[in-house]
Tab-separated table of C-alpha atoms in Angstrom:
chain	number	residue	atom	x	y	z
A	1	MET	CA	10.202	21.214	-5.903
A	2	SER	CA	8.247	23.128	-8.469
A	3	ASN	CA	4.535	23.087	-7.996
A	4	SER	CA	3.958	25.685	-10.660
A	5	VAL	CA	1.691	24.425	-13.407
A	6	ASP	CA	2.645	26.917	-16.067
A	7	LEU	CA	3.585	24.451	-18.775
A	8	ARG	CA	5.136	26.230	-21.701
A	9	PRO	CA	3.343	26.433	-25.060
A	10	ALA	CA	4.092	23.681	-27.515
A	11	SER	CA	6.537	24.542	-30.244
A	12	THR	CA	5.646	21.528	-32.353
A	13	GLY	CA	2.336	20.360	-33.651
A	14	GLN	CA	1.732	17.494	-31.226
A	15	ARG	CA	-1.762	16.081	-31.091
A	16	ALA	CA	-3.998	16.927	-28.193
A	17	ALA	CA	-6.685	14.722	-26.716
A	18	GLU	CA	-10.267	15.225	-27.716
A	19	GLY	CA	-12.558	16.166	-24.924
A	20	THR	CA	-15.589	13.941	-25.306
A	21	LEU	CA	-16.428	10.371	-24.523
A	22	GLU	CA	-17.887	8.078	-27.140
A	23	ARG	CA	-18.265	4.751	-25.342
A	24	PRO	CA	-19.570	4.928	-21.801
A	25	MET	CA	-19.062	1.568	-20.127
A	26	ALA	CA	-16.717	-0.122	-17.668
A	27	GLN	CA	-18.841	0.357	-14.593
A	28	ALA	CA	-16.928	-0.146	-11.366
A	29	GLN	CA	-18.769	-1.800	-8.505
A	30	PRO	CA	-20.259	0.584	-5.957
A	31	GLY	CA	-17.644	1.515	-3.378
A	32	ALA	CA	-14.796	0.035	-5.414
A	33	ILE	CA	-13.370	3.453	-6.299
A	34	VAL	CA	-12.287	5.315	-3.173
A	35	GLU	CA	-10.995	8.782	-4.043
A	36	PRO	CA	-7.861	9.790	-2.130
A	37	GLU	CA	-8.023	12.679	0.300
A	38	GLY	CA	-5.713	15.697	0.344
A	39	GLU	CA	-3.860	17.383	-2.514
A	40	ILE	CA	-4.382	15.819	-5.914
A	41	ALA	CA	-1.499	15.847	-8.421
A	42	ILE	CA	-3.155	14.138	-11.385
A	43	THR	CA	-6.829	13.923	-12.255
A	44	ILE	CA	-7.844	11.496	-14.978
A	45	GLU	CA	-11.356	11.869	-16.374
A	46	ASN	CA	-13.054	9.407	-18.705
A	47	LEU	CA	-9.790	8.552	-20.406
A	48	SER	CA	-9.965	6.172	-23.357
A	49	LEU	CA	-7.138	5.271	-25.735
A	50	TRP	CA	-6.824	3.372	-28.991
A	51	TYR	CA	-3.742	1.975	-30.759
A	52	GLY	CA	-5.092	2.198	-34.292
A	53	PRO	CA	-8.418	0.313	-34.211
A	54	LYS	CA	-7.554	-1.517	-30.983
A	55	GLN	CA	-8.866	0.012	-27.795
A	56	ALA	CA	-6.427	-0.160	-24.853
A	57	LEU	CA	-8.106	2.020	-22.217
A	58	THR	CA	-11.805	2.487	-21.573
A	59	ASN	CA	-13.270	5.350	-19.658
A	60	VAL	CA	-10.690	5.488	-16.853
A	61	SER	CA	-11.337	8.088	-14.143
A	62	MET	CA	-9.182	8.462	-11.057
A	63	LYS	CA	-7.450	11.048	-8.906
A	64	ILE	CA	-3.812	10.506	-8.000
A	65	PRO	CA	-2.710	12.090	-4.728
A	66	ALA	CA	0.360	14.323	-4.464
A	67	ARG	CA	3.406	13.038	-2.593
A	68	LYS	CA	2.074	9.534	-2.300
A	69	VAL	CA	3.010	6.308	-4.089
A	70	THR	CA	0.196	5.065	-6.291
A	71	ALA	CA	0.549	1.573	-7.737
A	72	LEU	CA	-1.135	0.378	-10.934
A	73	ILE	CA	-1.592	-3.390	-10.938
A	74	GLY	CA	-3.333	-5.869	-13.202
A	75	PRO	CA	-2.663	-8.731	-15.605
A	76	SER	CA	-0.656	-8.263	-18.797
A	77	GLY	CA	-2.602	-6.293	-21.374
A	78	CYS	CA	-4.834	-4.542	-18.856
A	79	GLY	CA	-3.604	-1.100	-19.913
A	80	LYS	CA	-1.620	-0.091	-16.851
A	81	SER	CA	1.565	0.838	-18.746
A	82	THR	CA	-0.537	2.588	-21.375
A	83	LEU	CA	-2.226	4.638	-18.649
A	84	LEU	CA	1.157	5.450	-17.111
A	85	ARG	CA	2.501	6.637	-20.448
A	86	CYS	CA	-0.542	8.873	-20.938
A	87	ILE	CA	0.415	10.789	-17.807
A	88	ASN	CA	3.560	12.270	-19.378
A	89	ARG	CA	2.317	12.096	-22.961
A	90	MET	CA	4.748	9.363	-23.964
A	91	ASN	CA	1.986	7.842	-26.071
A	92	ASP	CA	2.100	10.928	-28.288
A	93	LEU	CA	5.232	9.394	-29.775
A	94	ILE	CA	3.239	6.469	-31.187
A	95	PRO	CA	1.715	7.573	-34.512
A	96	THR	CA	-1.498	5.531	-34.400
A	97	VAL	CA	-2.564	6.498	-30.891
A	98	ARG	CA	-5.901	8.246	-30.372
A	99	ILE	CA	-6.937	9.545	-26.973
A	100	GLN	CA	-10.263	10.747	-25.577
A	101	GLY	CA	-11.001	12.235	-22.208
A	102	SER	CA	-9.025	14.547	-19.966
A	103	LEU	CA	-5.916	14.354	-17.866
A	104	TYR	CA	-5.162	17.210	-15.502
A	105	TYR	CA	-1.917	17.991	-13.724
A	106	HIS	CA	-2.654	20.269	-10.770
A	107	GLY	CA	-5.766	21.416	-12.639
A	108	VAL	CA	-4.075	22.037	-16.011
A	109	ASN	CA	-5.243	19.883	-18.905
A	110	LEU	CA	-2.059	18.081	-20.013
A	111	TYR	CA	-3.561	17.525	-23.453
A	112	GLY	CA	-4.607	21.152	-23.884
A	113	PRO	CA	-3.654	22.792	-27.192
A	114	ASP	CA	-1.035	25.115	-25.657
A	115	ILE	CA	0.792	22.530	-23.588
A	116	ASP	CA	4.397	21.611	-24.431
A	117	PRO	CA	4.839	17.809	-24.129
A	118	VAL	CA	8.567	18.259	-23.552
A	119	GLU	CA	7.871	20.413	-20.520
A	120	VAL	CA	5.269	17.873	-19.394
A	121	ARG	CA	7.949	15.175	-19.500
A	122	ARG	CA	10.352	17.366	-17.535
A	123	ARG	CA	7.773	17.853	-14.799
A	124	ILE	CA	6.628	14.269	-14.972
A	125	GLY	CA	9.743	12.115	-15.228
A	126	MET	CA	9.873	8.442	-16.065
A	127	VAL	CA	11.938	5.422	-15.045
A	128	PHE	CA	11.678	2.362	-17.235
A	129	GLN	CA	11.606	-1.385	-16.714
A	130	LYS	CA	15.147	-1.965	-17.892
A	131	PRO	CA	17.775	0.444	-16.616
A	132	ASN	CA	18.761	2.594	-19.591
A	133	PRO	CA	21.707	4.789	-18.667
A	134	PHE	CA	23.339	6.672	-21.534
A	135	PRO	CA	26.749	5.376	-22.618
A	136	LYS	CA	28.336	8.252	-20.753
A	137	SER	CA	29.943	8.851	-17.376
A	138	ILE	CA	27.862	8.711	-14.206
A	139	TYR	CA	28.242	12.482	-13.911
A	140	ASP	CA	27.155	13.138	-17.480
A	141	ASN	CA	24.167	10.847	-17.153
A	142	VAL	CA	22.826	12.863	-14.263
A	143	ALA	CA	23.777	16.225	-15.763
A	144	PHE	CA	22.337	15.380	-19.179
A	145	GLY	CA	18.839	16.793	-18.742
A	146	ALA	CA	20.053	19.890	-16.965
A	147	ARG	CA	22.486	20.665	-19.788
A	148	VAL	CA	19.813	20.120	-22.457
A	149	ASN	CA	17.463	22.424	-20.561
A	150	GLY	CA	20.139	25.099	-20.243
A	151	PHE	CA	20.535	24.779	-16.481
A	152	LYS	CA	22.344	27.875	-15.168
A	153	GLY	CA	23.033	26.781	-11.565
A	154	ASN	CA	25.829	24.778	-10.008
A	155	LEU	CA	25.933	21.565	-11.998
A	156	ASP	CA	28.255	19.739	-9.553
A	157	GLN	CA	25.863	20.490	-6.757
A	158	LEU	CA	22.877	19.314	-8.792
A	159	VAL	CA	24.621	16.030	-9.671
A	160	GLU	CA	25.625	15.376	-6.065
A	161	GLN	CA	22.179	16.281	-4.733
A	162	SER	CA	20.452	14.045	-7.307
A	163	LEU	CA	22.758	11.103	-6.635
A	164	ARG	CA	22.272	11.530	-2.891
A	165	ARG	CA	18.499	11.559	-3.302
A	166	ALA	CA	18.739	8.424	-5.405
A	167	ALA	CA	20.787	6.791	-2.604
A	168	LEU	CA	23.710	6.249	-4.981
A	169	TRP	CA	26.165	8.995	-4.004
A	170	GLU	CA	28.107	7.036	-1.393
A	171	GLU	CA	28.696	4.201	-3.860
A	172	VAL	CA	29.864	6.328	-6.805
A	173	LYS	CA	31.226	9.605	-5.395
A	174	ASP	CA	34.851	8.592	-6.061
A	175	ASN	CA	34.119	7.321	-9.572
A	176	LEU	CA	31.872	9.914	-11.183
A	177	LYS	CA	33.802	9.621	-14.443
A	178	LYS	CA	33.166	5.906	-14.667
A	179	SER	CA	30.700	4.818	-17.343
A	180	GLY	CA	27.111	4.469	-16.164
A	181	LEU	CA	27.038	1.156	-18.013
A	182	ALA	CA	29.769	-0.225	-15.702
A	183	LEU	CA	27.416	-0.105	-12.700
A	184	SER	CA	25.379	-3.064	-11.480
A	185	GLY	CA	21.726	-3.365	-12.584
A	186	GLY	CA	20.412	-1.960	-9.321
A	187	GLN	CA	22.919	0.905	-9.396
A	188	GLN	CA	22.029	1.629	-13.032
A	189	GLN	CA	18.346	1.887	-12.086
A	190	ARG	CA	19.177	4.273	-9.237
A	191	LEU	CA	21.309	6.253	-11.698
A	192	CYS	CA	18.258	6.519	-13.966
A	193	ILE	CA	16.238	7.726	-10.974
A	194	ALA	CA	18.979	10.293	-10.215
A	195	ARG	CA	18.840	11.378	-13.859
A	196	ALA	CA	15.067	11.821	-13.600
A	197	ILE	CA	15.389	13.724	-10.311
A	198	ALA	CA	18.024	16.063	-11.773
A	199	ASN	CA	15.360	17.469	-14.066
A	200	GLN	CA	13.550	18.631	-10.929
A	201	PRO	CA	10.299	16.869	-11.704
A	202	ASP	CA	7.182	16.907	-9.561
A	203	VAL	CA	5.948	13.459	-10.513
A	204	ILE	CA	8.015	10.317	-11.176
A	205	LEU	CA	6.461	7.520	-13.223
A	206	MET	CA	8.007	4.081	-12.789
A	207	ASP	CA	7.196	1.310	-15.241
A	208	GLU	CA	8.095	-1.972	-13.513
A	209	PRO	CA	11.328	-0.426	-12.224
A	210	CYS	CA	12.488	-3.559	-10.398
A	211	SER	CA	11.529	-6.321	-12.795
A	212	ALA	CA	15.113	-6.645	-14.085
A	213	LEU	CA	16.702	-6.426	-10.625
A	214	ASP	CA	17.697	-8.984	-8.001
A	215	PRO	CA	15.812	-9.017	-4.656
A	216	ILE	CA	18.366	-6.916	-2.749
A	217	ALA	CA	18.520	-4.255	-5.478
A	218	THR	CA	14.706	-4.354	-5.568
A	219	LEU	CA	14.446	-3.653	-1.846
A	220	LYS	CA	16.892	-0.749	-2.214
A	221	ILE	CA	14.702	0.809	-4.909
A	222	GLU	CA	11.621	0.254	-2.753
A	223	ASP	CA	13.302	1.949	0.229
A	224	LEU	CA	14.269	4.764	-2.108
A	225	MET	CA	10.668	5.178	-3.272
A	226	ARG	CA	9.482	5.584	0.335
A	227	GLU	CA	12.192	8.217	0.813
A	228	LEU	CA	11.450	10.062	-2.441
A	229	VAL	CA	7.719	10.195	-1.822
A	230	LYS	CA	8.311	12.847	0.846
A	231	ASP	CA	9.031	15.237	-2.052
A	232	TYR	CA	7.635	13.620	-5.174
A	233	THR	CA	4.439	12.062	-6.420
A	234	ILE	CA	5.277	8.527	-7.543
A	235	ILE	CA	3.181	6.332	-9.798
A	236	ILE	CA	4.433	2.801	-10.277
A	237	VAL	CA	3.347	0.003	-12.568
A	238	THR	CA	4.254	-3.363	-11.116
A	239	HIS	CA	3.487	-7.015	-11.654
A	240	ASN	CA	4.743	-7.757	-8.175
A	241	MET	CA	1.753	-7.465	-5.865
A	242	GLN	CA	3.849	-7.755	-2.742
A	243	GLN	CA	5.848	-4.818	-4.013
A	244	ALA	CA	2.684	-2.795	-4.588
A	245	ALA	CA	1.530	-3.724	-1.076
A	246	ARG	CA	4.911	-2.775	0.411
A	247	VAL	CA	5.584	0.554	-1.246
A	248	SER	CA	2.320	2.155	-2.284
A	249	ASP	CA	-0.219	4.266	-0.431
A	250	TYR	CA	-2.938	3.774	-3.052
A	251	THR	CA	-3.456	0.960	-5.509
A	252	ALA	CA	-5.475	0.801	-8.706
A	253	PHE	CA	-6.470	-2.554	-10.171
A	254	MET	CA	-7.018	-2.588	-13.936
A	255	LEU	CA	-8.401	-5.346	-16.073
A	256	THR	CA	-9.193	-6.291	-19.641
A	257	ASP	CA	-12.050	-8.774	-19.918
A	258	GLU	CA	-14.300	-10.016	-22.715
A	259	GLN	CA	-16.456	-6.906	-22.625
A	260	VAL	CA	-14.115	-4.052	-21.761
A	261	THR	CA	-10.432	-3.430	-22.425
A	262	GLY	CA	-8.310	-1.416	-20.029
A	263	GLN	CA	-10.883	-0.661	-17.357
A	264	LEU	CA	-10.302	0.548	-13.818
A	265	VAL	CA	-11.948	-2.059	-11.612
A	266	GLU	CA	-10.943	-0.899	-8.160
A	267	TYR	CA	-8.953	1.949	-6.644
A	268	GLY	CA	-8.354	2.830	-3.038
A	269	PRO	CA	-5.977	2.759	-0.082
A	270	THR	CA	-3.468	-0.062	-0.582
A	271	GLU	CA	-4.142	-1.567	2.834
A	272	GLU	CA	-7.837	-1.954	2.047
A	273	LEU	CA	-7.367	-3.199	-1.497
A	274	PHE	CA	-5.016	-5.984	-0.443
A	275	THR	CA	-6.907	-7.089	2.660
A	276	THR	CA	-10.565	-6.424	1.864
A	277	PRO	CA	-11.030	-5.780	-1.847
A	278	LYS	CA	-14.542	-4.699	-2.809
A	279	ASP	CA	-14.685	-6.345	-6.229
A	280	ARG	CA	-14.546	-10.114	-6.710
A	281	ARG	CA	-12.260	-9.685	-9.731
A	282	THR	CA	-9.705	-7.824	-7.605
A	283	GLU	CA	-9.900	-10.554	-4.971
A	284	ASP	CA	-9.351	-13.259	-7.581
A	285	TYR	CA	-6.407	-11.444	-9.132
A	286	ILE	CA	-4.533	-10.527	-5.974
A	287	SER	CA	-5.056	-13.981	-4.508
A	288	GLY	CA	-3.522	-15.478	-7.642
A	289	ARG	CA	-6.652	-17.116	-8.997
A	290	PHE	CA	-6.258	-15.646	-12.455
A	291	GLY	CA	-3.984	-13.364	-14.409
L	1	MET	CA	-9.044	-21.866	-10.844
L	2	THR	CA	-5.377	-21.931	-9.929
L	3	ARG	CA	-3.637	-22.197	-6.554
L	4	ASP	CA	-4.448	-25.849	-5.945
L	5	LEU	CA	-1.425	-26.182	-3.678
L	6	PHE	CA	-2.477	-23.215	-1.558
L	7	ASN	CA	-6.058	-24.488	-1.333
L	8	ALA	CA	-4.804	-27.897	-0.180
L	9	GLU	CA	-2.561	-26.273	2.446
L	10	LEU	CA	-5.456	-24.157	3.714
L	11	ARG	CA	-7.763	-27.179	3.938
L	12	GLN	CA	-5.134	-29.115	5.895
L	13	LEU	CA	-4.731	-26.222	8.313
L	14	GLN	CA	-8.508	-25.986	8.778
L	15	ASP	CA	-8.611	-29.716	9.528
L	16	ASP	CA	-5.842	-29.218	12.077
L	17	VAL	CA	-7.817	-26.382	13.697
L	18	LEU	CA	-10.743	-28.795	14.078
L	19	THR	CA	-8.470	-31.415	15.616
L	20	LEU	CA	-7.166	-28.850	18.109
L	21	GLY	CA	-10.768	-27.824	18.833
L	22	SER	CA	-11.701	-31.461	19.553
L	23	MET	CA	-8.741	-31.801	21.903
L	24	ALA	CA	-9.811	-28.646	23.779
L	25	GLU	CA	-13.423	-29.833	23.973
L	26	LYS	CA	-12.376	-33.219	25.356
L	27	ALA	CA	-10.209	-31.474	27.950
L	28	ILE	CA	-13.196	-29.414	29.178
L	29	LEU	CA	-15.541	-32.421	29.376
L	30	ASP	CA	-12.924	-34.583	31.102
L	31	ALA	CA	-12.005	-31.840	33.568
L	32	LEU	CA	-15.641	-31.376	34.610
L	33	GLU	CA	-16.241	-35.114	34.893
L	34	SER	CA	-13.061	-35.675	36.906
L	35	MET	CA	-14.202	-32.887	39.251
L	36	ARG	CA	-17.685	-34.360	39.625
L	37	ASP	CA	-16.162	-37.786	40.345
L	38	GLY	CA	-13.426	-36.352	42.563
L	39	ASP	CA	-10.911	-38.291	40.439
L	40	VAL	CA	-7.619	-36.557	41.182
L	41	GLU	CA	-5.519	-38.986	39.128
L	42	TRP	CA	-7.645	-38.290	36.065
L	43	SER	CA	-7.217	-34.541	36.650
L	44	ARG	CA	-3.432	-35.006	36.814
L	45	ARG	CA	-3.513	-36.781	33.449
L	46	ILE	CA	-5.560	-33.906	31.984
L	47	ILE	CA	-2.932	-31.447	33.259
L	48	GLU	CA	-0.155	-33.494	31.630
L	49	ASP	CA	-2.131	-33.818	28.384
L	50	ASP	CA	-2.277	-30.050	28.066
L	51	GLN	CA	1.303	-30.259	26.763
L	52	ARG	CA	0.033	-32.217	23.751
L	53	ILE	CA	-2.488	-29.486	23.030
L	54	ASN	CA	0.182	-26.785	23.290
L	55	LYS	CA	2.418	-28.792	20.958
L	56	LYS	CA	-0.384	-29.166	18.414
L	57	ARG	CA	-1.060	-25.424	18.526
L	58	PHE	CA	2.632	-24.656	17.813
L	59	GLU	CA	2.676	-27.163	14.955
L	60	ILE	CA	-0.292	-25.431	13.327
L	61	GLU	CA	1.233	-22.012	13.930
L	62	ASP	CA	4.522	-23.086	12.336
L	63	ARG	CA	2.729	-24.445	9.299
L	64	ALA	CA	0.498	-21.380	8.925
L	65	ILE	CA	3.521	-19.070	9.061
L	66	PHE	CA	5.294	-21.195	6.469
L	67	VAL	CA	2.234	-21.039	4.190
L	68	ILE	CA	2.121	-17.234	4.595
L	69	ALA	CA	5.822	-16.983	3.737
L	70	SER	CA	5.749	-19.396	0.814
L	71	GLN	CA	2.349	-18.596	-0.727
L	72	GLN	CA	2.190	-14.877	0.057
L	73	PRO	CA	-1.603	-14.855	0.338
L	74	MET	CA	-3.713	-11.753	-0.141
L	75	ALA	CA	-7.249	-10.654	0.725
L	76	THR	CA	-9.545	-13.501	1.901
L	77	ASP	CA	-6.679	-16.003	1.806
L	78	LEU	CA	-4.580	-13.778	4.042
L	79	ARG	CA	-7.482	-13.174	6.414
L	80	ALA	CA	-8.124	-16.923	6.589
L	81	LEU	CA	-4.536	-17.586	7.622
L	82	ALA	CA	-4.392	-14.666	10.053
L	83	SER	CA	-7.619	-15.952	11.613
L	84	ILE	CA	-6.150	-19.417	12.012
L	85	LEU	CA	-3.297	-17.926	14.040
L	86	TYR	CA	-5.809	-16.231	16.371
L	87	ILE	CA	-8.210	-19.153	16.581
L	88	ILE	CA	-5.520	-21.651	17.564
L	89	THR	CA	-4.403	-19.245	20.296
L	90	ASP	CA	-7.989	-19.129	21.601
L	91	LEU	CA	-8.327	-22.911	21.431
L	92	GLU	CA	-5.073	-23.408	23.274
L	93	ARG	CA	-6.232	-20.955	25.964
L	94	ILE	CA	-9.581	-22.776	26.183
L	95	ALA	CA	-7.616	-25.952	26.898
L	96	ASP	CA	-5.621	-24.015	29.507
L	97	HIS	CA	-8.893	-23.146	31.266
L	98	ALA	CA	-9.837	-26.842	31.184
L	99	GLU	CA	-6.446	-27.602	32.684
L	100	GLY	CA	-7.209	-24.926	35.313
L	101	ILE	CA	-10.414	-26.752	36.260
L	102	ALA	CA	-8.480	-30.032	36.542
L	103	ARG	CA	-5.910	-28.278	38.741
L	104	ILE	CA	-8.679	-26.966	41.002
L	105	ASN	CA	-9.928	-30.526	41.387
L	106	THR	CA	-6.508	-31.614	42.637
L	107	MET	CA	-6.818	-28.988	45.383
L	108	MET	CA	-10.376	-29.815	46.466
L	109	GLU	CA	-10.802	-31.853	49.608
L	110	PRO	CA	-12.398	-35.310	49.482
L	111	GLU	CA	-16.158	-35.302	49.887
L	112	PRO	CA	-19.077	-37.639	49.184
L	113	LEU	CA	-19.460	-38.463	45.467
L	114	PRO	CA	-20.807	-37.467	43.078
L	115	ARG	CA	-20.087	-33.898	44.055
L	116	ARG	CA	-22.851	-31.348	43.991
L	117	LEU	CA	-21.651	-28.700	41.561
L	118	GLY	CA	-24.825	-26.583	41.326
L	119	TYR	CA	-25.088	-24.575	38.090
L	120	ILE	CA	-21.561	-25.407	36.969
L	121	PRO	CA	-22.433	-28.433	34.767
L	122	ALA	CA	-25.138	-26.353	33.016
L	123	MET	CA	-22.598	-23.572	32.457
L	124	ALA	CA	-20.103	-26.075	31.069
L	125	ASP	CA	-22.747	-27.556	28.738
L	126	ARG	CA	-23.447	-24.097	27.281
L	127	ALA	CA	-19.737	-23.325	26.905
L	128	VAL	CA	-19.018	-26.640	25.182
L	129	ALA	CA	-22.015	-26.096	22.868
L	130	MET	CA	-20.623	-22.649	22.042
L	131	LEU	CA	-17.244	-24.197	21.228
L	132	ARG	CA	-18.784	-26.821	18.950
L	133	ASP	CA	-21.018	-24.289	17.225
L	134	SER	CA	-18.233	-21.770	16.736
L	135	LEU	CA	-16.020	-24.418	15.109
L	136	LYS	CA	-18.938	-25.424	12.882
L	137	ALA	CA	-19.458	-21.768	11.923
L	138	TYR	CA	-15.722	-21.587	11.240
L	139	ILE	CA	-15.686	-24.554	8.898
L	140	GLU	CA	-18.840	-23.397	7.116
L	141	MET	CA	-17.735	-19.742	7.207
L	142	ASP	CA	-21.240	-18.922	8.415
L	143	VAL	CA	-21.352	-15.280	9.527
L	144	ASP	CA	-24.986	-15.388	10.689
L	145	ALA	CA	-24.333	-18.430	12.863
L	146	ALA	CA	-21.180	-16.801	14.266
L	147	VAL	CA	-23.142	-13.723	15.349
L	148	GLN	CA	-25.916	-15.900	16.809
L	149	ILE	CA	-23.499	-18.039	18.849
L	150	CYS	CA	-22.166	-14.966	20.640
L	151	ASN	CA	-25.605	-14.315	22.120
L	152	ALA	CA	-25.241	-17.591	24.057
L	153	ASP	CA	-22.405	-15.955	25.977
L	154	ASP	CA	-25.026	-13.900	27.859
L	155	GLU	CA	-26.582	-17.115	29.118
L	156	VAL	CA	-23.215	-18.364	30.342
L	157	ASP	CA	-22.757	-15.039	32.142
L	158	ARG	CA	-26.211	-15.388	33.774
L	159	LEU	CA	-25.381	-18.906	34.932
L	160	GLN	CA	-22.158	-17.603	36.399
L	161	ASP	CA	-24.215	-15.049	38.359
L	162	SER	CA	-26.298	-17.954	39.673
L	163	VAL	CA	-23.171	-19.912	40.676
L	164	TYR	CA	-21.912	-16.809	42.470
L	165	GLU	CA	-25.156	-16.242	44.397
L	166	ASP	CA	-25.392	-19.929	45.280
L	167	CYS	CA	-21.820	-20.092	46.556
L	168	ILE	CA	-22.075	-16.849	48.562
L	169	GLN	CA	-25.282	-18.070	50.218
L	170	GLN	CA	-23.613	-21.328	51.212
L	171	MET	CA	-20.534	-19.549	52.515
L	172	VAL	CA	-22.694	-17.231	54.644
L	173	ALA	CA	-24.809	-20.106	55.915
L	174	ASN	CA	-21.854	-22.328	56.679
L	175	PRO	CA	-18.354	-20.771	56.863
L	176	ALA	CA	-16.852	-24.275	56.753
L	177	THR	CA	-17.773	-24.350	53.019
L	178	ILE	CA	-15.867	-21.162	52.155
L	179	GLN	CA	-12.855	-23.012	50.727
L	180	ARG	CA	-14.981	-25.449	48.711
L	181	ASN	CA	-17.189	-22.685	47.301
L	182	THR	CA	-14.195	-20.546	46.443
L	183	TYR	CA	-12.943	-23.428	44.276
L	184	LEU	CA	-16.320	-23.569	42.592
L	185	LEU	CA	-16.184	-19.826	41.878
L	186	TRP	CA	-12.791	-20.312	40.257
L	187	THR	CA	-14.203	-23.158	38.211
L	188	ALA	CA	-17.120	-20.986	37.052
L	189	HIS	CA	-14.663	-18.260	36.119
L	190	ASN	CA	-12.691	-20.701	33.949
L	191	ILE	CA	-15.865	-21.761	32.160
L	192	GLU	CA	-16.893	-18.162	31.609
L	193	ARG	CA	-13.503	-17.465	30.021
L	194	ILE	CA	-13.966	-20.482	27.732
L	195	ALA	CA	-17.254	-18.991	26.468
L	196	ASP	CA	-15.534	-15.654	25.917
L	197	ARG	CA	-12.848	-17.340	23.850
L	198	CYS	CA	-15.604	-18.893	21.718
L	199	THR	CA	-16.901	-15.403	20.903
L	200	ASN	CA	-13.342	-14.537	19.786
L	201	ILE	CA	-13.452	-17.486	17.382
L	202	CYS	CA	-16.798	-16.228	16.026
L	203	GLU	CA	-15.327	-12.756	15.549
L	204	ARG	CA	-12.554	-14.320	13.450
L	205	VAL	CA	-15.155	-16.096	11.303
L	206	VAL	CA	-16.811	-12.739	10.613
L	207	TYR	CA	-13.411	-11.171	9.895
L	208	THR	CA	-12.392	-13.941	7.505
L	209	VAL	CA	-15.573	-13.560	5.473
L	210	THR	CA	-16.177	-9.803	5.622
L	211	GLY	CA	-12.857	-8.222	6.586
L	212	HIS	CA	-14.574	-6.405	9.465
L	213	MET	CA	-13.101	-6.618	12.937
L	214	ASP	CA	-16.019	-6.133	15.316
L	215	GLU	CA	-16.454	-7.187	18.917
L	216	LEU	CA	-19.575	-9.338	18.813
L	217	ASN	CA	-20.363	-9.603	22.500
L	218	VAL	CA	-18.650	-7.710	25.290
L	219	SER	CA	-18.330	-9.893	28.376
L	220	ARG	CA	-19.454	-8.418	31.675
L	221	TYR	CA	-16.552	-10.138	33.432
């Protein structure tokens, strides 16, 4: 696993975040933000984001621990997916997006002027809500990123290792030439995880990775997350609070209310957030009283 | 405010906890009265009735587990249900101690009535008051009251010391009373355990409201 933070210079003129904060607000309740201990993979400081004139994130600050699962929860429109996409600069691809604040990956400002977003996305991989394998063989799906990046090592070994890590190898090892699209939904999602792993990332972002899966496939992905977190930092957006409680070490609760859009209300160890939340709004949300 | 179904389920469970508490309280009062009156038949009925209390406890437990599984509660809701599981265990054990007192009565030899029980009725009064107050604190989710109730446990402990001294003195003065006084010591021990269980209920009230698990009063016994 690469922990180097030497992200290559950008070859294209992608926009970088500005470094100042215009709208200080979104005060969290005292004690509602508990910073994780140990190594920090991602540090977010006063991050705000706008889609055109519409603000989606307001002054979010949090530290995401390395080799832990961090869950982002909150009602629809609270900004959790937007925040997730900021972490590997996926929002750069949306023309109207404007970002303020800072986002550091092992101390390096991901929105610095000399940072290559493509390299950021290699280091910080992403798995989406709906499994999206390429219309290619299982083998080619996993090998895709390595080939694009000019991987010089043993490709067969990389594919096998990635599929094993994604807990898919035993099910597909005799059919690697079969189309990725011929797999079941749960297998397709694990194939997408294998594809992300093959790029040798450090962080894996998961945007509602189980929402299109049946309960058994969901539990397999959850087991896989607990296995992967020994080597990777995982950040997951989920609407399923039981899932967040089951798989994550830390949980962040985000909310959009009448005053503030996309604010971080509470953040701390998952066990505490789900049993003794500090903020009434967190309590109301996780106990199903709104949202 | 959503979750009407969950709120209704929780209210029903709380009502059931109160019912179980009333059954336990009646068992204590009856056990003490049957001992004072030397009514062995009554004590036997109390022992048999303990099965009803056990059954009620299991019914509540079954329902609470079903509500946890079906409603998947979080935070205060989860703590409320977890506390119910502990409180019904304490109430069922309180009833077991009442049954224990009734059982002791069946072993005591006949003697002139009403029996002289020394400090035991006063101890029982305090323990029953603690049970009532702890259930009231539970229904009202009153943390201050819950903490206050636990202080009464010290008084129950002091009364138990008095029962002990009284019984030992009588045993020394008249060895023929050793068996009788031993039964009274057992009875006092059962009452002391009832008071301890009440402090457990108060601790669960504090936990439900605050999320903190603290021992409110450490028994000396």
